[in-house]
Tab-separated table of C-alpha atoms in Angstrom:
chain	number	residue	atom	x	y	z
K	1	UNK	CA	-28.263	0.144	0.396
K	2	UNK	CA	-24.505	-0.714	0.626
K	3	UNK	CA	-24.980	-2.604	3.650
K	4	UNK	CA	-27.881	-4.698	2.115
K	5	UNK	CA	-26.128	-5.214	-1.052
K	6	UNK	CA	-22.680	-6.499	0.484
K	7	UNK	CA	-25.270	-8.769	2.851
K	8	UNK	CA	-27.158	-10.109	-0.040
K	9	UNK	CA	-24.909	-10.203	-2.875
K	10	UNK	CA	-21.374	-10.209	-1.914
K	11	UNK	CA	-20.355	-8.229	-4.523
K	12	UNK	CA	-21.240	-3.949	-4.809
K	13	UNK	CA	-20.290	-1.660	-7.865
K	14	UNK	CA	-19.882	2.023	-6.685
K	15	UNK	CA	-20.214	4.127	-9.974
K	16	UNK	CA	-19.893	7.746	-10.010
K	17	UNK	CA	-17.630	10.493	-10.883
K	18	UNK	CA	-14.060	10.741	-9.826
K	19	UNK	CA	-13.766	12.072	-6.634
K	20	UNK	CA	-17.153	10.707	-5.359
K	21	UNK	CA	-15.725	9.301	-1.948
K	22	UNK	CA	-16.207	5.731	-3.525
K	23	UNK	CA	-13.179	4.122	-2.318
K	24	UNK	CA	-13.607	6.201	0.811
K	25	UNK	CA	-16.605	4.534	1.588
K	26	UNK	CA	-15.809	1.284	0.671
K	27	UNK	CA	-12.660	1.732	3.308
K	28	UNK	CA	-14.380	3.655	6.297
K	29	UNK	CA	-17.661	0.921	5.620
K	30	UNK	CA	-15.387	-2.246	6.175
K	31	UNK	CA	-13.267	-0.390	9.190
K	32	UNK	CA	-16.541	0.725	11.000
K	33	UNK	CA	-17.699	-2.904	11.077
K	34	UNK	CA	-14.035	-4.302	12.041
K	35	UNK	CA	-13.597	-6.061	8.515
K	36	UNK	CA	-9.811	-6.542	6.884
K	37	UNK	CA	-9.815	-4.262	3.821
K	38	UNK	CA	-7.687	-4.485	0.703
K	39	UNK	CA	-7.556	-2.215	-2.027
K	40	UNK	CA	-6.124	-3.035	-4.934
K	41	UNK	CA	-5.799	-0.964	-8.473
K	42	UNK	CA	-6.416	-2.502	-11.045
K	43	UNK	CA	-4.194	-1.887	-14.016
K	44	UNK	CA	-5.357	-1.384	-17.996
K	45	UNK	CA	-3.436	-4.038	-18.881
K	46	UNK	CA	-5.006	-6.840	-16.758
K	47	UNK	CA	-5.935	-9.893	-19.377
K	48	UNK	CA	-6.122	-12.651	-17.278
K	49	UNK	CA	-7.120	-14.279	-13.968
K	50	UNK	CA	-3.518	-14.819	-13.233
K	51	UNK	CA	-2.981	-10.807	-13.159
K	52	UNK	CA	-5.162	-10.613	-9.808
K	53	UNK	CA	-4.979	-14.331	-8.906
K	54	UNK	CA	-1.127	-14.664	-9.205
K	55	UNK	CA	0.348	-18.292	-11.056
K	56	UNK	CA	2.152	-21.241	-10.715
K	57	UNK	CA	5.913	-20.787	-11.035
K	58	UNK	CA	6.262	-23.470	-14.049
K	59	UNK	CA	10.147	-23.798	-13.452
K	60	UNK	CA	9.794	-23.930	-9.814
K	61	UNK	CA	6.327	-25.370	-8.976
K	62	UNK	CA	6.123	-22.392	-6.270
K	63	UNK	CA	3.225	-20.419	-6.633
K	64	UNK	CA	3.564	-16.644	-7.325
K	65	UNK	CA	0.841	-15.207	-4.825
K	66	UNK	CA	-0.473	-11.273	-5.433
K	67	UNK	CA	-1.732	-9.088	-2.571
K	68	UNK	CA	-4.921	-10.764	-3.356
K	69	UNK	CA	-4.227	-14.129	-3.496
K	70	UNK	CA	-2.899	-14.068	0.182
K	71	UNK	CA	-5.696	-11.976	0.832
K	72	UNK	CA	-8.102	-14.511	-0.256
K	73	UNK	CA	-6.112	-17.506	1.623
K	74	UNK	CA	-6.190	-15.543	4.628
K	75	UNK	CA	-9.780	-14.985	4.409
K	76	UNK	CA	-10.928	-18.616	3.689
K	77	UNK	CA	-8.825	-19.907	6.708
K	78	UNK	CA	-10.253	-16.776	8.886
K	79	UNK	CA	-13.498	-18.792	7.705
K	80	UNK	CA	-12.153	-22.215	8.474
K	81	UNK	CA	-10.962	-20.883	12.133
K	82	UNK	CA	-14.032	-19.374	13.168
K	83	UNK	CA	-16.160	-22.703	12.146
K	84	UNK	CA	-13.986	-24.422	14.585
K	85	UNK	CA	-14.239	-22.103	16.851
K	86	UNK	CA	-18.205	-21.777	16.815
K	87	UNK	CA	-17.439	-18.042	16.582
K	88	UNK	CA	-18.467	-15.762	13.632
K	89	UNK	CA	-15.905	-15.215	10.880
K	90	UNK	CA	-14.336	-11.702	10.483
K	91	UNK	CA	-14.918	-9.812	7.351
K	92	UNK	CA	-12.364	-9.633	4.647
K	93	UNK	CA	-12.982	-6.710	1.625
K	94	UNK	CA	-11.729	-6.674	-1.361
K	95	UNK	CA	-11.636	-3.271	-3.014
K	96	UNK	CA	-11.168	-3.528	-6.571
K	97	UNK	CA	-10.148	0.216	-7.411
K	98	UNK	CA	-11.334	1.453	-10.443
K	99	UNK	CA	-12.293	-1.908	-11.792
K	100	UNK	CA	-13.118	-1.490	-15.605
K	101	UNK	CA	-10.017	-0.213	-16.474
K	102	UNK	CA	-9.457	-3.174	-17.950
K	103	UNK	CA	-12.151	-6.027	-18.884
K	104	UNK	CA	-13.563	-7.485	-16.042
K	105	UNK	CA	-14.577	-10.478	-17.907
K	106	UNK	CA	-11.191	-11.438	-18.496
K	107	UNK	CA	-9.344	-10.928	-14.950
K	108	UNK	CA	-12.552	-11.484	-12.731
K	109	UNK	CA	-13.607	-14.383	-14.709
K	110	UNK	CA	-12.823	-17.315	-12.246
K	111	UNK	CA	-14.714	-15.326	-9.290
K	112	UNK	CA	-17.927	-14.416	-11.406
K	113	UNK	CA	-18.489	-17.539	-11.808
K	114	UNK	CA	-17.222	-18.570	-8.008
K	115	UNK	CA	-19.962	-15.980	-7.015
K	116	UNK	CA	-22.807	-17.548	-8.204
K	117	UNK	CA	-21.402	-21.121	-7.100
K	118	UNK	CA	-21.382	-19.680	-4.037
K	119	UNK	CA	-24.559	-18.077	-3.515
K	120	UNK	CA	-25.955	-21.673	-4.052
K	121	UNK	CA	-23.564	-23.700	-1.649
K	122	UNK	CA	-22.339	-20.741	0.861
K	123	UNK	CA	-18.985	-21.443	-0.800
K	124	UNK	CA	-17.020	-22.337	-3.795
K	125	UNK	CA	-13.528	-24.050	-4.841
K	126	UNK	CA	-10.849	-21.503	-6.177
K	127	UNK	CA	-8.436	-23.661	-8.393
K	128	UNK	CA	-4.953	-21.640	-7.945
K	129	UNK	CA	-2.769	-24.222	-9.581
K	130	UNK	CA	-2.326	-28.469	-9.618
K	131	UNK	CA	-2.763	-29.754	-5.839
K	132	UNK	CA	-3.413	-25.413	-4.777
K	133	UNK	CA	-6.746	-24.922	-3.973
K	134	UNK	CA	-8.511	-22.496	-1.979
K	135	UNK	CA	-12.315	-22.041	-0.933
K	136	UNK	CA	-13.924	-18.532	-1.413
K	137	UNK	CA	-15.355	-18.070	1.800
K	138	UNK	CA	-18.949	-16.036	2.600
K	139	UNK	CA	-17.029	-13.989	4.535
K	140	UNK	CA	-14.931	-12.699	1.879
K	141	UNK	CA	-16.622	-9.487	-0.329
K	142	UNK	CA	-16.060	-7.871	-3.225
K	143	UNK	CA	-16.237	-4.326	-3.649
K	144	UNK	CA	-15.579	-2.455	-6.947
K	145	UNK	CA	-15.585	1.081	-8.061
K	146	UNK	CA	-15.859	2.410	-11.151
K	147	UNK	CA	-15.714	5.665	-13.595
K	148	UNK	CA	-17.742	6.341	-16.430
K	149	UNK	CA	-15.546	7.692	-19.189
K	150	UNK	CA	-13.686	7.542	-22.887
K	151	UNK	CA	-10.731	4.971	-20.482
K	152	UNK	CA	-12.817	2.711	-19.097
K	153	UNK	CA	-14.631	-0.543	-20.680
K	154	UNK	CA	-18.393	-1.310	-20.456
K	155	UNK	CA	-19.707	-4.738	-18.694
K	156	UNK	CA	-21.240	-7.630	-20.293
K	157	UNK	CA	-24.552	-8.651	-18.221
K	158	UNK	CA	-23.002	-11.281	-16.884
K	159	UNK	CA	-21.137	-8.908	-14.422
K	160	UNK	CA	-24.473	-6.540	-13.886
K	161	UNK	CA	-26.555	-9.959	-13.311
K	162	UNK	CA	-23.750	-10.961	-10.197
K	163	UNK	CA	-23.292	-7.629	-8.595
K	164	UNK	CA	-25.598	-4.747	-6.782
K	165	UNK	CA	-25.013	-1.104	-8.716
K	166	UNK	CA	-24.803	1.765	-6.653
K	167	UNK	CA	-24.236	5.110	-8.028
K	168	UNK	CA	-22.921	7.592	-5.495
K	169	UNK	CA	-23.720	11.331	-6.929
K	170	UNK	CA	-23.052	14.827	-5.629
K	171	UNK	CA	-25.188	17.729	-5.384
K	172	UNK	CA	-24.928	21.325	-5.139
K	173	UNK	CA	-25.937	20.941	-1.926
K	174	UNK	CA	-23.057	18.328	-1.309
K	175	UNK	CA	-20.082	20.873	-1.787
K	176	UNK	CA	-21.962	23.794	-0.345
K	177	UNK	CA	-22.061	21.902	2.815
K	178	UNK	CA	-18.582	20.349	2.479
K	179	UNK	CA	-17.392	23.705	1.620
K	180	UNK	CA	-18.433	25.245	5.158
K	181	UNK	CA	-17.412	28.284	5.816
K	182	UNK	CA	-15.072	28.906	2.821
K	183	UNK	CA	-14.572	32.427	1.629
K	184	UNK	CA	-14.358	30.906	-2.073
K	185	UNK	CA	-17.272	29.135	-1.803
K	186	UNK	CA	-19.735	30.927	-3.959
K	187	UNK	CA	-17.294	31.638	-7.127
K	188	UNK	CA	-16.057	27.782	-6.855
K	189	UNK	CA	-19.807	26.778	-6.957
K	190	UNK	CA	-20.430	29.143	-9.613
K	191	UNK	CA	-18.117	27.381	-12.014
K	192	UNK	CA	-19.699	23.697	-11.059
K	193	UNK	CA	-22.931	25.151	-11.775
K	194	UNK	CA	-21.334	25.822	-15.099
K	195	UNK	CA	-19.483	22.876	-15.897
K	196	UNK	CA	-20.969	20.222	-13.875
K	197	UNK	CA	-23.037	18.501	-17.146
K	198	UNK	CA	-19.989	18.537	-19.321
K	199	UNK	CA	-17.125	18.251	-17.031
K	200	UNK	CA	-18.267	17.304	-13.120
K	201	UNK	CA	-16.201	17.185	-9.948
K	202	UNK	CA	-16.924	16.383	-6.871
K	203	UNK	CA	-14.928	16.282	-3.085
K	204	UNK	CA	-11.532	15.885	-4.422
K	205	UNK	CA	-10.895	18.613	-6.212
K	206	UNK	CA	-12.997	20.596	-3.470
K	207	UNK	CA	-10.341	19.401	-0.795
K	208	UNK	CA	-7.414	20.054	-3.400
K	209	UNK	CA	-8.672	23.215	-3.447
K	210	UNK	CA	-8.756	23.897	-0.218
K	211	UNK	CA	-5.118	22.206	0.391
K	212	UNK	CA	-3.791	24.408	-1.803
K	213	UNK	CA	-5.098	27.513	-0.605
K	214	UNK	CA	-4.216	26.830	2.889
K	215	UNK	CA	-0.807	25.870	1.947
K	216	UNK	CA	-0.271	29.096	0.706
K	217	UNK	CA	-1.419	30.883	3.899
K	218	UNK	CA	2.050	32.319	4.640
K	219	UNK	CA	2.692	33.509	1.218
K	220	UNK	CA	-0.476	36.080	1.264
K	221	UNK	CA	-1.904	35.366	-1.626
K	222	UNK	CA	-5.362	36.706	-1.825
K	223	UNK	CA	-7.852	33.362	-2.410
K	224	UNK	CA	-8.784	34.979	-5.751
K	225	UNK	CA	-5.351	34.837	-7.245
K	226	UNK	CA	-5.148	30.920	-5.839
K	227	UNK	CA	-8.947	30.166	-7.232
K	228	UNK	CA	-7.884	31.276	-10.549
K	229	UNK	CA	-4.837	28.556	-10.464
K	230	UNK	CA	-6.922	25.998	-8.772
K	231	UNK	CA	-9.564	26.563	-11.775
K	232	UNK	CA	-6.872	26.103	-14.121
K	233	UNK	CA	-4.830	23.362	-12.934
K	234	UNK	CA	-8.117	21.213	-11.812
K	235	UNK	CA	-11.177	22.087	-13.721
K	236	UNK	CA	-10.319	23.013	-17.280
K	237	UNK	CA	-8.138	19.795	-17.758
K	238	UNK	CA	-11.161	17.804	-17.456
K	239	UNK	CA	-13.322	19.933	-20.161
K	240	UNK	CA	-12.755	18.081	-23.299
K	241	UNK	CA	-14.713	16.244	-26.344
K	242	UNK	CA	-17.122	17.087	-29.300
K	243	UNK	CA	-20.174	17.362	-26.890
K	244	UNK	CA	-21.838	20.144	-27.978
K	245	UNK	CA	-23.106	21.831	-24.710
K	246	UNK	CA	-18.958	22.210	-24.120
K	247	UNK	CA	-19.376	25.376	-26.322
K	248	UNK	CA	-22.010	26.920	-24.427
K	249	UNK	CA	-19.870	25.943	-21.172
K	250	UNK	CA	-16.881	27.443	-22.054
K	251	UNK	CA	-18.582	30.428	-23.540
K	252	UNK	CA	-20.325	31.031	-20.080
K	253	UNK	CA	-17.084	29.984	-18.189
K	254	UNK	CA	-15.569	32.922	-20.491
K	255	UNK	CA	-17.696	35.547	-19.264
K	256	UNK	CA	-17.750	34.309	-15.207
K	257	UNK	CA	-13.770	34.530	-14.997
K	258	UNK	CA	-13.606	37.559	-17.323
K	259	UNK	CA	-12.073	39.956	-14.551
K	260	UNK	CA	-11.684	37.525	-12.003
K	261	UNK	CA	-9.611	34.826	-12.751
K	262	UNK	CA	-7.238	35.863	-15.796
K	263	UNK	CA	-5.187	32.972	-16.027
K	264	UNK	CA	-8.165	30.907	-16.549
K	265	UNK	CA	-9.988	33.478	-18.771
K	266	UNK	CA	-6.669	33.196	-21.131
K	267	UNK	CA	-6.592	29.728	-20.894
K	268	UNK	CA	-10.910	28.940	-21.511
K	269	UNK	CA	-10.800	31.591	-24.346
K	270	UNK	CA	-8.147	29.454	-26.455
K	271	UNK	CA	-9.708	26.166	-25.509
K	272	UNK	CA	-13.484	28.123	-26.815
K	273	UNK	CA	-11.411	28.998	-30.252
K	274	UNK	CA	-10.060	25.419	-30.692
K	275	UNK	CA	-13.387	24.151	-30.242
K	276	UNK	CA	-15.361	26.853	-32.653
K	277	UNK	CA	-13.029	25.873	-35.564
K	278	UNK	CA	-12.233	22.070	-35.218
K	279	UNK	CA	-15.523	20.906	-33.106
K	280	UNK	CA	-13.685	19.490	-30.281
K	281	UNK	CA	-12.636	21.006	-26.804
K	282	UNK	CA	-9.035	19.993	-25.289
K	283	UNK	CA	-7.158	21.432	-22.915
K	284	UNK	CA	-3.602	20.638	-24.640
């Protein structure tokens, strides 16, 4: 599917919860097939083409160039190159990380509407500044992932109607295979299976946990002791909100750490109290 919709479209959304493997993808995809990759964050405060595009210096005349906008020269004149040459051009991706932290429509809004120019022609004019122009090249895709929560903005169609969705999602399955061999397998699944409707994670904080247990090899700490840290230090931060099923999970996460994990225990049973009398869950 991600294959077909950077070959059809030239632009892919990867939703799906933090920790996903979105970017990962998006990287290992573009290296497998020999494509230049570039990942940039995007920041909340992104108004503007000019914060990805870069602007004309209006003292100077110079023009400021971001990581992109070199990016984006370099991939049109790959393009240009490889039409001399009679050769195929090389791939250039753009990984827009964590895209709607700020409003696409405003920062993306000179290469939505590039996009559809160029599905028509097989390219389109990027005006940078007076006498700076640059063509957006076929070769050149757009990748961008996204999460789903209270930070993030929603699209407008207009950015749904130019792009291929693909949601990546993790099962049980998923981490009980990525977990291996694990002796805290089991109890870490038990608490997804818990909070995974109200509060979900996925690889990261399954490799987190697993970094920080083996980093603690020569201090021989039994993996119960570290489990109960990893618990509280990466799972319980991300229970929070007036949802009501967060009762029922923290009332069920109460009685699976009751003695087993007692730093986590103390920890659920205060955040269980907080929610009982004002109606919503936080971890501070």
């Amino acid at each position: 599917r991600y294959y077909l919709a950077l070959a059809s479209r030239g632009f892919v959304i990867l939703s799906g919860v933090s920790g996903t493997g979105k970017t990962w993808l998006a990287e290992e995809y573009g290296r497998a097939i020999g494509a230049r990759v570039l990942v940039v964050p995007v920041a909340p405060n992104w108004t503007a083409n000019e914060d990805l595009l870069g602007f004309a210096d209006p003292i100077t005349g110079a023009y400021r160039d971001t990581a992109f906008s070199r990016f984006l020269r370099e991939a049109a004149a790959e393009h240009a190159e490889s039409r001399r040459a009679g050769r195929q051009a090389r791939e250039h991706h753009l990984v827009l990380d964590e895209m709607n932290l700020a409003r696409v429509e405003y920062y993306f809004a000179t290469f939505l509407s590039g996009m559809e120019l160029r599905m028509r022609a097989g390219e389109a004019r990027i005006e940078l500044g007076s006498n700076d122009a640059v063509i957006l090249p076929p070769n050149l895709k757009f990748i961008g992932t996204i999460n789903v929560d209270e930070t993030t903005h929603g699209f407008a169609d207009k950015v749904y109607d130019r792009s291929q969705v693909i949601e990546l999602t993790v099962s049980r399955e998923d981490l009980e295979e990525h977990l291996g061999g694990a002796p805290y397998r089991a109890a870490l699944l038990d608490v997804w299976d818990v909070v995974h409707t109200v509060a979900p994670f996925a690889f990261r904080v399954v490799d987190d946990a697993g970094r920080y247990i083996t980093s603690a090899e020569h201090l021989e700490i039994p993996w119960q002791e570290l489990l109960d840290e990893i618990i509280l230090q990466k799972v319980l931060p991300k229970i929070r909100g007036a949802d009501p099923q967060i009762g029922d999970a923290l009332s069920r996460l109460e009685e699976l750490t009751l003695d087993r994990f007692p730093l986590s225990h103390a920890k659920i049973c205060a955040m269980r109290n907080t929610f009982q009398q004002h109606g919503v869950a936080s971890y501070f």
